[in-house]
XYZ file of C-alpha atoms in Angstrom:
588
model
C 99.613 86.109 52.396
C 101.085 85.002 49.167
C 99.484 81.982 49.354
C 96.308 83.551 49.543
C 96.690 85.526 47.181
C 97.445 82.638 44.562
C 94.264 81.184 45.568
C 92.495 84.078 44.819
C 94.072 84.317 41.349
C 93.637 80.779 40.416
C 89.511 81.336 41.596
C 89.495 84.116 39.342
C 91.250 82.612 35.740
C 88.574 79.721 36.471
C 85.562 81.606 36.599
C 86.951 83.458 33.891
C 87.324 80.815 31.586
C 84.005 79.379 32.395
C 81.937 82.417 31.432
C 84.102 82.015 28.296
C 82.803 78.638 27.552
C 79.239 79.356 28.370
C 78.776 82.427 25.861
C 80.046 80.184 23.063
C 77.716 77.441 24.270
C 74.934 79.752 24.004
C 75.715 81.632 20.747
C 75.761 77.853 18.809
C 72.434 76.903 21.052
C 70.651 79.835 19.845
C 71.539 78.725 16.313
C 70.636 75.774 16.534
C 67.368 76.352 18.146
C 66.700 78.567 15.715
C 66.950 76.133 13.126
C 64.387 73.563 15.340
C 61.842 76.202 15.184
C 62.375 76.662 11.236
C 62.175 72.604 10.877
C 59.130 72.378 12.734
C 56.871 75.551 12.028
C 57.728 73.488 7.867
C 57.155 70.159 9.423
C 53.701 71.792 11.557
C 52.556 73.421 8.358
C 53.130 69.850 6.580
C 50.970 68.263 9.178
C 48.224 71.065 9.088
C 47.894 70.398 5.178
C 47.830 66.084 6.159
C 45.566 67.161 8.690
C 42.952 69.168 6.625
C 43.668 66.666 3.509
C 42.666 63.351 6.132
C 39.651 65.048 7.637
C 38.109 65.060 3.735
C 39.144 61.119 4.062
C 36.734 58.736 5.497
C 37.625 57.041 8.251
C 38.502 53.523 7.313
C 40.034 51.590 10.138
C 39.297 51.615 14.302
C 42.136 51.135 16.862
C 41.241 49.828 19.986
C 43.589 50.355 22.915
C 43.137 47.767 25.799
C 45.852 48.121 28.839
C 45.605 45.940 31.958
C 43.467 46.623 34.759
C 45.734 48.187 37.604
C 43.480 47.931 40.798
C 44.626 50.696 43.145
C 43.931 49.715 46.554
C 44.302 51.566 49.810
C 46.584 50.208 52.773
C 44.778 47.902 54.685
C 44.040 48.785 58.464
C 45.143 46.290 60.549
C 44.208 45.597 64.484
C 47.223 44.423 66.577
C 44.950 44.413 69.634
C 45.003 40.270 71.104
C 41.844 39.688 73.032
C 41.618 38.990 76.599
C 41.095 35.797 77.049
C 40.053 35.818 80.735
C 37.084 37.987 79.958
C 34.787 35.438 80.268
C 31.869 37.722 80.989
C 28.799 37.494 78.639
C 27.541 40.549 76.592
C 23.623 40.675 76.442
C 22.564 43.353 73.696
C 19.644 45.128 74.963
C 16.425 44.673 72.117
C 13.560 47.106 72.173
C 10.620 45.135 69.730
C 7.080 45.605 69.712
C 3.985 43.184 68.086
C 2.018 44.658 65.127
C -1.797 42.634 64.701
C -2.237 43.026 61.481
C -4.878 41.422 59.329
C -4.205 38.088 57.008
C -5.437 39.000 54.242
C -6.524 35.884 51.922
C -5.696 36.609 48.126
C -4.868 33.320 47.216
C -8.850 32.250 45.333
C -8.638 30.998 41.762
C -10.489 32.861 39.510
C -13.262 31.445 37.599
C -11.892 30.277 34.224
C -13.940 30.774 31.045
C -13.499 28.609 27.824
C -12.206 30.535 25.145
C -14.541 30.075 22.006
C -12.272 28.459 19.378
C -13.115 28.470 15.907
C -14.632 25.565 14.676
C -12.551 23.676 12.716
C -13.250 22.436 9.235
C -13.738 18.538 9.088
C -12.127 16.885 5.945
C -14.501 15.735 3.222
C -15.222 12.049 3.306
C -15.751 10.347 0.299
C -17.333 6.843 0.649
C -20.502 6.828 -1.318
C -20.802 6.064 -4.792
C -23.086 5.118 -8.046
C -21.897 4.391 -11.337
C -23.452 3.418 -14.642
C -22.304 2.156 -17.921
C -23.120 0.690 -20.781
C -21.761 -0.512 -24.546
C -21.464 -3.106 -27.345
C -23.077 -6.478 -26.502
C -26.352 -4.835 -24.621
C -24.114 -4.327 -22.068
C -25.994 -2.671 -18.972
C -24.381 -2.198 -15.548
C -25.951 0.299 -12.654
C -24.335 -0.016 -9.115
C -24.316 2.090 -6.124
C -22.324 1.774 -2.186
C -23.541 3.641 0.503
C -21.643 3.631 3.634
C -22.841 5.872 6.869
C -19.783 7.464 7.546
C -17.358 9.410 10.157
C -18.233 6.368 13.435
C -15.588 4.041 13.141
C -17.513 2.479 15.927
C -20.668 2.154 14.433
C -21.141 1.463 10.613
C -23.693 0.748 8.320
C -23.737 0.483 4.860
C -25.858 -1.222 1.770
C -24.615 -2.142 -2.134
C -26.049 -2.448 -5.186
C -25.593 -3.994 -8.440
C -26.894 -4.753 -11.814
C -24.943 -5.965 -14.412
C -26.689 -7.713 -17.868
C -24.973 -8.957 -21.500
C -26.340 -10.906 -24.373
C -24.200 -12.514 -27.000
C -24.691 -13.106 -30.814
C -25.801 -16.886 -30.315
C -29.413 -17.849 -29.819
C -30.557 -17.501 -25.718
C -26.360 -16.120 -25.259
C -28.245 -13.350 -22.423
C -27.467 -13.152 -18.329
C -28.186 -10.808 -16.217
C -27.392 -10.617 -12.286
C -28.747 -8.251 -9.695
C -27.231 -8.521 -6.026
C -28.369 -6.310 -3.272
C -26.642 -6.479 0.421
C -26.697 -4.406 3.466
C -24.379 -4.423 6.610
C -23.370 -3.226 9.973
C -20.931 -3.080 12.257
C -20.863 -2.256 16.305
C -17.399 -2.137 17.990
C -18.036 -2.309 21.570
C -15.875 -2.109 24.869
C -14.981 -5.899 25.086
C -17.026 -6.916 21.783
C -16.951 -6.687 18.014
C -20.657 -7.137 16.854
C -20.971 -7.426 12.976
C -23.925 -8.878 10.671
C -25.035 -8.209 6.913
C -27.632 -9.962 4.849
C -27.282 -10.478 1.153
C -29.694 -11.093 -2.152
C -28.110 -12.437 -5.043
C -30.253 -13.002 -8.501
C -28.989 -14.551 -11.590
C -30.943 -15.670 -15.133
C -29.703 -16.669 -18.041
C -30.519 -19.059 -20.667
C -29.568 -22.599 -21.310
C -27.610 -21.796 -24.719
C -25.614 -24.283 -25.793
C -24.588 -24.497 -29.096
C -23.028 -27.398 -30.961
C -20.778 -26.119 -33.903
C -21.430 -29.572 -35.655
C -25.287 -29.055 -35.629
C -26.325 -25.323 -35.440
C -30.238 -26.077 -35.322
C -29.805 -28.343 -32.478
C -31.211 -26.155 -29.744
C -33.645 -23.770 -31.179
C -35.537 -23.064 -28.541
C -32.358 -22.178 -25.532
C -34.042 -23.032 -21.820
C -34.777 -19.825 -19.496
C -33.439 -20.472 -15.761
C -32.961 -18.398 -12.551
C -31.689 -18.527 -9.480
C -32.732 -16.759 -5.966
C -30.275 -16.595 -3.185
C -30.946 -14.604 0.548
C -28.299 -14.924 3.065
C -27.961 -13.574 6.301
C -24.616 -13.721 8.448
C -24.298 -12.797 12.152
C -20.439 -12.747 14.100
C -19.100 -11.640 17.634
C -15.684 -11.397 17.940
C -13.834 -10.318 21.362
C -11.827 -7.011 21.013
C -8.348 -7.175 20.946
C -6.610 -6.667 24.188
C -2.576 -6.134 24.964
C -3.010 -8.996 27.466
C -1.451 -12.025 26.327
C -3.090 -14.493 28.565
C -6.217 -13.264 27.878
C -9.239 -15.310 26.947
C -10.216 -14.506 22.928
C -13.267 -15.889 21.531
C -15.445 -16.120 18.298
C -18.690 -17.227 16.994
C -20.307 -16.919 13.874
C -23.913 -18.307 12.100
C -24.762 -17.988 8.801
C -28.214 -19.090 6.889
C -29.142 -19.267 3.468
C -31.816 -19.829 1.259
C -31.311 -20.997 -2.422
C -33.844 -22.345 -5.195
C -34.250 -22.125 -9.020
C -36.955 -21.579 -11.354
C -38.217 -24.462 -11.407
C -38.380 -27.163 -8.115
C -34.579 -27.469 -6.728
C -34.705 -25.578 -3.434
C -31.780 -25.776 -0.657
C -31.414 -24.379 2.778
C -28.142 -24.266 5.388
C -27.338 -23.302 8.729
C -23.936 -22.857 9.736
C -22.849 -22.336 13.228
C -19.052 -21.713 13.951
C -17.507 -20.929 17.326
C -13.457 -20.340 18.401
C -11.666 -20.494 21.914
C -8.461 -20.011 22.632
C -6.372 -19.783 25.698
C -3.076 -18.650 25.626
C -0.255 -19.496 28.736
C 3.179 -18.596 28.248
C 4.539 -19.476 24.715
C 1.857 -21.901 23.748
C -1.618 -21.783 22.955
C -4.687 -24.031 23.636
C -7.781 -23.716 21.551
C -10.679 -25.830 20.099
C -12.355 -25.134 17.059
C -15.991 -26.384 16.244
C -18.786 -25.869 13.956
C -22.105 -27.635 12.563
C -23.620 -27.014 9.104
C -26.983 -28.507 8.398
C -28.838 -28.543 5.343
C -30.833 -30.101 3.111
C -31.179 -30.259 -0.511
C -34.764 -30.841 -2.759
C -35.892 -31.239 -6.196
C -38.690 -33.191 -7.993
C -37.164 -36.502 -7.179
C -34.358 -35.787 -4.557
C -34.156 -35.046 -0.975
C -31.000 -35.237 0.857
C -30.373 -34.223 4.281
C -26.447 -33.060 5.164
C -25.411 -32.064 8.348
C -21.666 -32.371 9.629
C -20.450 -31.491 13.176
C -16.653 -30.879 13.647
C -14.387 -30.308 16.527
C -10.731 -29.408 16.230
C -9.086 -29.267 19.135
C -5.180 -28.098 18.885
C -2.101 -27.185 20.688
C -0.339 -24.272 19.415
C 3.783 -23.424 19.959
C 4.648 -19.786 19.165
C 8.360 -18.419 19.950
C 11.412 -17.231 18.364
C 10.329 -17.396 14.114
C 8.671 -20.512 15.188
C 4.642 -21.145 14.643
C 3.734 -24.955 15.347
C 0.160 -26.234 15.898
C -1.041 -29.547 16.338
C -4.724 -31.388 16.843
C -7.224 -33.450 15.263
C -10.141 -32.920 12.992
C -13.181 -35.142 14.201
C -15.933 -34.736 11.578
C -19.232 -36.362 12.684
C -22.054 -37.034 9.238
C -25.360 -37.620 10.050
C -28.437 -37.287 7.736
C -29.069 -39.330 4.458
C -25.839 -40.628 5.416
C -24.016 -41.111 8.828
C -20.178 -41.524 9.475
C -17.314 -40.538 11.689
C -14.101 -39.699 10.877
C -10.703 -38.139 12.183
C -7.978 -36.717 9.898
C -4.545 -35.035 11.301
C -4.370 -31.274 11.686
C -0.784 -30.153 11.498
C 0.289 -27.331 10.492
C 3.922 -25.745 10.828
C 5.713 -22.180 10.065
C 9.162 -21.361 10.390
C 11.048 -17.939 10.080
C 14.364 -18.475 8.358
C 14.850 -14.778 7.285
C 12.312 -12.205 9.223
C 10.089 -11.106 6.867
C 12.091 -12.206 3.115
C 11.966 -16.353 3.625
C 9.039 -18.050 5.590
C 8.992 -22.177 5.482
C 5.305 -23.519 5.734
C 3.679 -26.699 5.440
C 0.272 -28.575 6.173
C -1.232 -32.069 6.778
C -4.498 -32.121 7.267
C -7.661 -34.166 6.181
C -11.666 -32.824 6.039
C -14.760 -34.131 4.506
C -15.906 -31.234 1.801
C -20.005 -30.950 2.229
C -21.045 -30.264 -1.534
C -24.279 -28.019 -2.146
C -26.488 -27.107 -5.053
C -25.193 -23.467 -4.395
C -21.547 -24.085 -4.456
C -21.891 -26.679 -7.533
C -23.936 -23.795 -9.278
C -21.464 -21.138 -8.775
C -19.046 -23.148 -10.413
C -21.260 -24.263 -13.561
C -24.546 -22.595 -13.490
C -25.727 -24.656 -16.147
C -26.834 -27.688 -14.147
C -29.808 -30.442 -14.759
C -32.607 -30.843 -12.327
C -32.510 -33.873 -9.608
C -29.088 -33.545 -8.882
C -27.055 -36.140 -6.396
C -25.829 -34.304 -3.966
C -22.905 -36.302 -1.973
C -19.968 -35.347 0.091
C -16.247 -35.317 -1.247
C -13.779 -36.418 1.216
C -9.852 -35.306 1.391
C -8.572 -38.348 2.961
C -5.280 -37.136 3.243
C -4.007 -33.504 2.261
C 0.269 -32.276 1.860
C 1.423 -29.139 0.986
C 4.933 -27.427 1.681
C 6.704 -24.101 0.318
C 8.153 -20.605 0.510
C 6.689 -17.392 1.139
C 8.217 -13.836 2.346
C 9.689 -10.422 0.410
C 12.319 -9.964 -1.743
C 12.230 -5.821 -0.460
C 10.196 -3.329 -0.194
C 6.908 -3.942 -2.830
C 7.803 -7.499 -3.806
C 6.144 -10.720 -2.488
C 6.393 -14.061 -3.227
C 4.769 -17.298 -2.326
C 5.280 -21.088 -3.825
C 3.949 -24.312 -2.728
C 3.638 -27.797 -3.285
C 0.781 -29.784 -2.585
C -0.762 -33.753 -2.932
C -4.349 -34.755 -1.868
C -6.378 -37.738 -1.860
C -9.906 -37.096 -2.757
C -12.756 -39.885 -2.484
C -16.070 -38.871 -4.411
C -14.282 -35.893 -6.249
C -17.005 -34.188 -8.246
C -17.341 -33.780 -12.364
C -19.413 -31.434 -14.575
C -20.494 -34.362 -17.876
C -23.373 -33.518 -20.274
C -26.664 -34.853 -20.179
C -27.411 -37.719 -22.598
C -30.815 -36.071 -23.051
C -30.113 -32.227 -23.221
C -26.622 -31.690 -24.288
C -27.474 -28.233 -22.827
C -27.380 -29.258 -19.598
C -24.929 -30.819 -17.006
C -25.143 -33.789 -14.732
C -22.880 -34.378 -11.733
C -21.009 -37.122 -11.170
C -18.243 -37.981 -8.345
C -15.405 -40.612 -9.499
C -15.840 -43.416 -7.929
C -12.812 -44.206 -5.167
C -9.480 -41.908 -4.546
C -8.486 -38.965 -7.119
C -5.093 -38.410 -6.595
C -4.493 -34.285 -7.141
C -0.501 -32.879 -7.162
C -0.195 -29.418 -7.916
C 2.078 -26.687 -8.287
C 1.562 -22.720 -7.528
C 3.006 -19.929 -7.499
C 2.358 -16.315 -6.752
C 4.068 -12.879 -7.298
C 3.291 -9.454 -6.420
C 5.392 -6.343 -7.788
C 4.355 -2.875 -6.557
C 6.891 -0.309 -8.142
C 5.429 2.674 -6.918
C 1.473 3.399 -6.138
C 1.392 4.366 -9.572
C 2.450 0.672 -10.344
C 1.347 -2.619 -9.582
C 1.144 -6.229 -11.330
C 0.537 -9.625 -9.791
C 0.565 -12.829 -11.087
C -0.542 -16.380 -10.349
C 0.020 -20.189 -12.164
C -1.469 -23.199 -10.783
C -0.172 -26.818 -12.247
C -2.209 -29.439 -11.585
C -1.796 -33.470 -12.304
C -5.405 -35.589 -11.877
C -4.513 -38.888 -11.561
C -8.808 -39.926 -11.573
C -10.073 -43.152 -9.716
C -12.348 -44.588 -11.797
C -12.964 -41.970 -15.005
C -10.707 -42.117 -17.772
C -10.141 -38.411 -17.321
C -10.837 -35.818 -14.599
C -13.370 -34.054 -16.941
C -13.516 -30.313 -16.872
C -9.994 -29.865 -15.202
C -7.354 -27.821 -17.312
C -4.101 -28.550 -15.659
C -2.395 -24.948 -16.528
C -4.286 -21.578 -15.267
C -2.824 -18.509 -15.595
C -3.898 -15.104 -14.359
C -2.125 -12.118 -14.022
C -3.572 -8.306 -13.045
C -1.547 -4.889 -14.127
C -2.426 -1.492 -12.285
C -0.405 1.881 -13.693
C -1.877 5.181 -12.845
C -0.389 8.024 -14.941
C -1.050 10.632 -13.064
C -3.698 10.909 -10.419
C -6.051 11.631 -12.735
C -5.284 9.151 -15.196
C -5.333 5.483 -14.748
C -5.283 1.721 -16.904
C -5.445 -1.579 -15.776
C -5.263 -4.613 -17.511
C -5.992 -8.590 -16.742
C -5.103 -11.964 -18.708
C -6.793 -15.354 -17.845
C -4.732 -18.486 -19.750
C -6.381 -21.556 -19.512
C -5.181 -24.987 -20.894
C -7.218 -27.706 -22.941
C -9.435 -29.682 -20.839
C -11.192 -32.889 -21.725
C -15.157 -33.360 -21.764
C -17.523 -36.922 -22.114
C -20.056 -37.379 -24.215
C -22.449 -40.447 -24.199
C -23.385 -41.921 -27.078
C -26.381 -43.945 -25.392
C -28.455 -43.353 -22.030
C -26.065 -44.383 -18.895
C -26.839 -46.520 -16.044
C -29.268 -44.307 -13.749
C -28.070 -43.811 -10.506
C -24.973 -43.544 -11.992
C -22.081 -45.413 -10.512
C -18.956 -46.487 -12.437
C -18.223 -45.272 -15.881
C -19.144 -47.254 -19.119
C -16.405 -46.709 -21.983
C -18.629 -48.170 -24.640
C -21.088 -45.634 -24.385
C -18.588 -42.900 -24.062
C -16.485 -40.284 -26.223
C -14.006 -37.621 -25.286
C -14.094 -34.506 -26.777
C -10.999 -31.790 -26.164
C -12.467 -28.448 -24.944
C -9.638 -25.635 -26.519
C -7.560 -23.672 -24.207
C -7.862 -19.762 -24.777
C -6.341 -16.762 -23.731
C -8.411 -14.278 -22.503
C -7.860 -10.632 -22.131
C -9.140 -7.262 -21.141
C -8.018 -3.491 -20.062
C -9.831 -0.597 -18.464
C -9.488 3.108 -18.018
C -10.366 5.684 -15.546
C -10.351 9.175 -15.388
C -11.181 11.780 -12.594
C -13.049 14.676 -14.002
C -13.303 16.095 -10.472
C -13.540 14.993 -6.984
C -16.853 14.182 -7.792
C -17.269 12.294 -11.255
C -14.654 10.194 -13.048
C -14.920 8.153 -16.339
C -14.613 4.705 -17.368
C -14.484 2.585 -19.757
C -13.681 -1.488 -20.021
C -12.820 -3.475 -22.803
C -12.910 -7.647 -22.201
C -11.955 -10.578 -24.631
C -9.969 -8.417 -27.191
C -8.734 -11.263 -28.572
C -11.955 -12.224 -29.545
C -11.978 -15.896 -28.865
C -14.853 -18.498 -29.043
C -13.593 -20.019 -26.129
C -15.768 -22.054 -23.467
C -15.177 -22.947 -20.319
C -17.898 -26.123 -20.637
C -18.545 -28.095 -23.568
C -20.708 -26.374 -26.137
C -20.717 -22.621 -24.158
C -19.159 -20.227 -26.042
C -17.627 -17.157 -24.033
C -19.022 -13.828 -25.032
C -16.639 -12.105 -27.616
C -15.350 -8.505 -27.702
C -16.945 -6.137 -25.809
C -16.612 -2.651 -24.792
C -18.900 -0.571 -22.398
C -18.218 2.896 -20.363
C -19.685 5.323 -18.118
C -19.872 7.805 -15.262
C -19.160 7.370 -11.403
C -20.635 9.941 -9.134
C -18.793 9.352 -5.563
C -20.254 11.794 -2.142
């Protein structure tokens, strides 16, 4: 009993004390929670007033929150149920199906197509027509005009015209030259088909003038010449096929005469094969030219026939051909002859250093024409003979030293039997015989070329031939300067604006003059009857100008022998001097 009672006294002073602990708990709770809810209604006002001051604040930066991807997935069902495996019976699904006809129905036509009108489309302008005229000091008269058909690069057709006339200050010192030529050209599937025929007119007067003796020619000669030439050629068109077949063949025909009883006439007749089979190629080469020559008291008849056949090695930088020349003469005179016909090429740096060299040999048919285009001023009832190269060497360089620079340089020897010379006529010191030098001129030269193209607004070139005559049977190779010089300069200053400019340099040459009648034919020269008279070098030199007005017209003007020299080319022929002439060109 008492021990209960002891328990019941000690439960008692325990819950006693506890309740005592808990109100003083609470009392100090209550303050202090008080205080919390003082802090933070302050610290809520705070933030109210941060609040409503930020939300007149732009918003100036942008979280982004990214958390992982947490797939929730539900628990998978799974079937514990093992198959029988001596069910071996098979299951046949029962299929109800019926057939539906239905119609094919063909949608599958193209539509017609219609061409869409496009707009025509404006052709560019071409300008290759022209006409031009001039004229200035020294009655200087030119007229010229080029018509060409136009867009058919297959089929052209074309004609040119020209007049051009001077007369100097010394008695009979006029020329004038009209040349008239038209042209065509058919470009066909396996053929190139070309032809043109030409009319050339000169006259002029025999002028010569002997500063020693003014009144020595009073009344100056009148002479003319009249040239028609017509030119037919076939070539075969190009084709990627190296083995193929290529072919040529050309004939040409001209008449020539004077005004007064030298008349000439030529056919020529060229034709080409070749045949090429792996790296080399075979080929022959021939040709006939027959003509004959007339004049009061001359008639020659000079026909040649030639055949080169050859052998030609092309690979790696290497060019190699070999054959023979076989030159048949037959006419006034008849002979046969072959010469070598070697000719070699070798690439040492592609395209900046070439190697070259030649032998070769030919018999040279002289004409009236080509002697007259050399020195129009010619007597009547001249010999006509052939010149023959006996033997012929040349060597040298060639290539590019870059981009708008070329070069070229060679050496060269020949061996000429017959070689022609221009000496005046004991009679008429106005006039010029022709005479060949009797057995083997020896010729070594020297020339050299150079081409400098800055930009296309600048260009020059220049050229210098040195030449040693070593004559046969004439004291001197008479007419033959052994320096020429000529040199072209092209500068555009804008593309409106243009000059050009041109120097020929000539050295002294020597001339003979007879001092009594010579033998007639002539064969061998006879000192005793014979002077030598130094013909002056000169310097001659002239510049142009051009100027587009418009697409249409341009300017220009021409100034030649500013130096004003009384040069000549032949004994007793004075060069015009200064003179200056401009006009108009119309181009459409």
């Amino acid at each position: 009993m008492r021990f209960n009672k002891f328990i019941y006294t000690t439960v008692f002073l325990l819950t006693a004390g506890t309740l005592t602990l808990q109100a003083q708990d609470k009392k100090t709770t209550e303050k202090k929670t008080t205080e919390k809810k003082a802090a933070e209604k302050k610290a809520a006002e705070k933030k109210a007033a941060e609040k409503a001051a930020d939300d007149n604040k732009p918003v100036t930066e942008e979280i982004e929150v990214v958390r992982p991807y947490k797939p929730v997935l539900a628990e998978a069902v799974k079937l514990r149920r093992s198959p029988d495996l001596n069910d071996v019976k098979t299951y046949k699904a029962r299929f109800n199906y019926s057939l539906t006809d239905r119609k094919l129905e063909l949608n599958s036509d193209i539509d017609k197509l219609y061409a869409q009108d496009v707009a025509a489309e404006k052709q560019a302008e071409i300008v290759n027509n022209y006409v031009k005229g001039a004229f200035g000091s020294a009655s200087t008269l030119l007229g010229e005009a080029y018509i060409n058909m136009g867009r058919n690069e297959n089929l052209q057709a074309g004609g040119f015209f020209r007049h051009f006339s001077q007369s100097g200050k010394l008695n009979g010192q006029k020329m004038n030259q009209q040349q008239l030529s038209v042209f065509g050209r058919s470009i066909g599937d396996k053929a190139i088909l070309s032809g043109r025929i030409n009319y050339e007119r000169k006259g002029f007067y025999f002028y010569g003038y002997d500063e020693s003796n003014p009144l020595r020619n009073p009344n100056p000669g009148k002479q003319s010449f009249n040239f028609i030439e017509a030119e037919g050629e076939v070539v075969n068109k190009h084709t990627e096929d190296a083995d193929a077949l290529s072919y040529a063949a050309k004939i040409n025909g001209y008449i020539w005469g004077d005004q007064y009883s030298a008349k000439e006439n030529s056919v020529v007749v060229n034709g080409y094969l070749n045949k090429r089979i792996s790296s080399f190629n075979f080929g022959l080469a021939a040709s006939g030219e027959f003509g004959n020559t007339k004049d009061v008291s001359t008639s020659v008849t000079n026909n040649l026939m030639r055949l080169n056949p050859y052998i030609r090695l092309q690979a790696n930088g290497i060019k190699i051909a070999a054959g023979v020349n076989f030159v048949q003469e037959f006419g006034t005179v008849s002979k046969s002859r072959i010469f070598p016909a070697i000719t070699a090429d070798f690439t040492i740096i592609p395209d900046y250093l070439q190697l070259f060299g030649e032998i070769k040999g030919d018999v040279n048919r002289n004409s009236m024409k080509e002697l007259t285009d050399e020195n129009p001023f010619l007597n009547s009832n001249i010999a006509i003979k052939n010149s023959v190269d006996k033997i012929s060497f040349s060597a040298g360089v060639k290539g590019t030293g870059g981009p708008g620079f070329g070069y070229k340089a060679r050496v060269y020897r020949k061996e000429i039997t017959d070689m022609p010379l221009f000496v005046n006529n004991y009679a008429d010191f106005t006039k010029f015989d022709v005479i060949y030098d009797f057995g083997n001129t020896k010729l070594t030269g020297l020339e050299g070329e150079i081409s400098v193209q800055v930009s296309d607004q600048l260009k020059w070139t220049g050229k210098i031939n040195l030449e040693d005559y070593k004559p046969a049977s004439e004291r001197y190779s008479w007419g033959k300067p052994k320096v020429r010089v000529s040199s072209d300069l092209l500068f555009n200053v804008t593309d409106k604006l243009g000059f050009n400019a041109a120097v020929v340099i000539q050295d002294a040459s020597n001339a003979k003059v007879y001092t009594a009648a010579p033998a007639s034919p002539y064969i061998i020269p006879n000192p005793a009857i014979e002077t030598v008279v130094n013909v002056k070098g000169f310097v001659d030199l002239g510049i142009g100008a051009t100027y587009k007005i418009n697409n249409k017209f341009s300017a220009f003007a021409k100034a030649n022998n500013l130096l004003n020299t009384k040069y000549s080319r032949y004994l007793y022929y004075q060069a015009i001097g200064v003179n200056v002439f401009g006009g108009i060109s119309y181009s459409f």
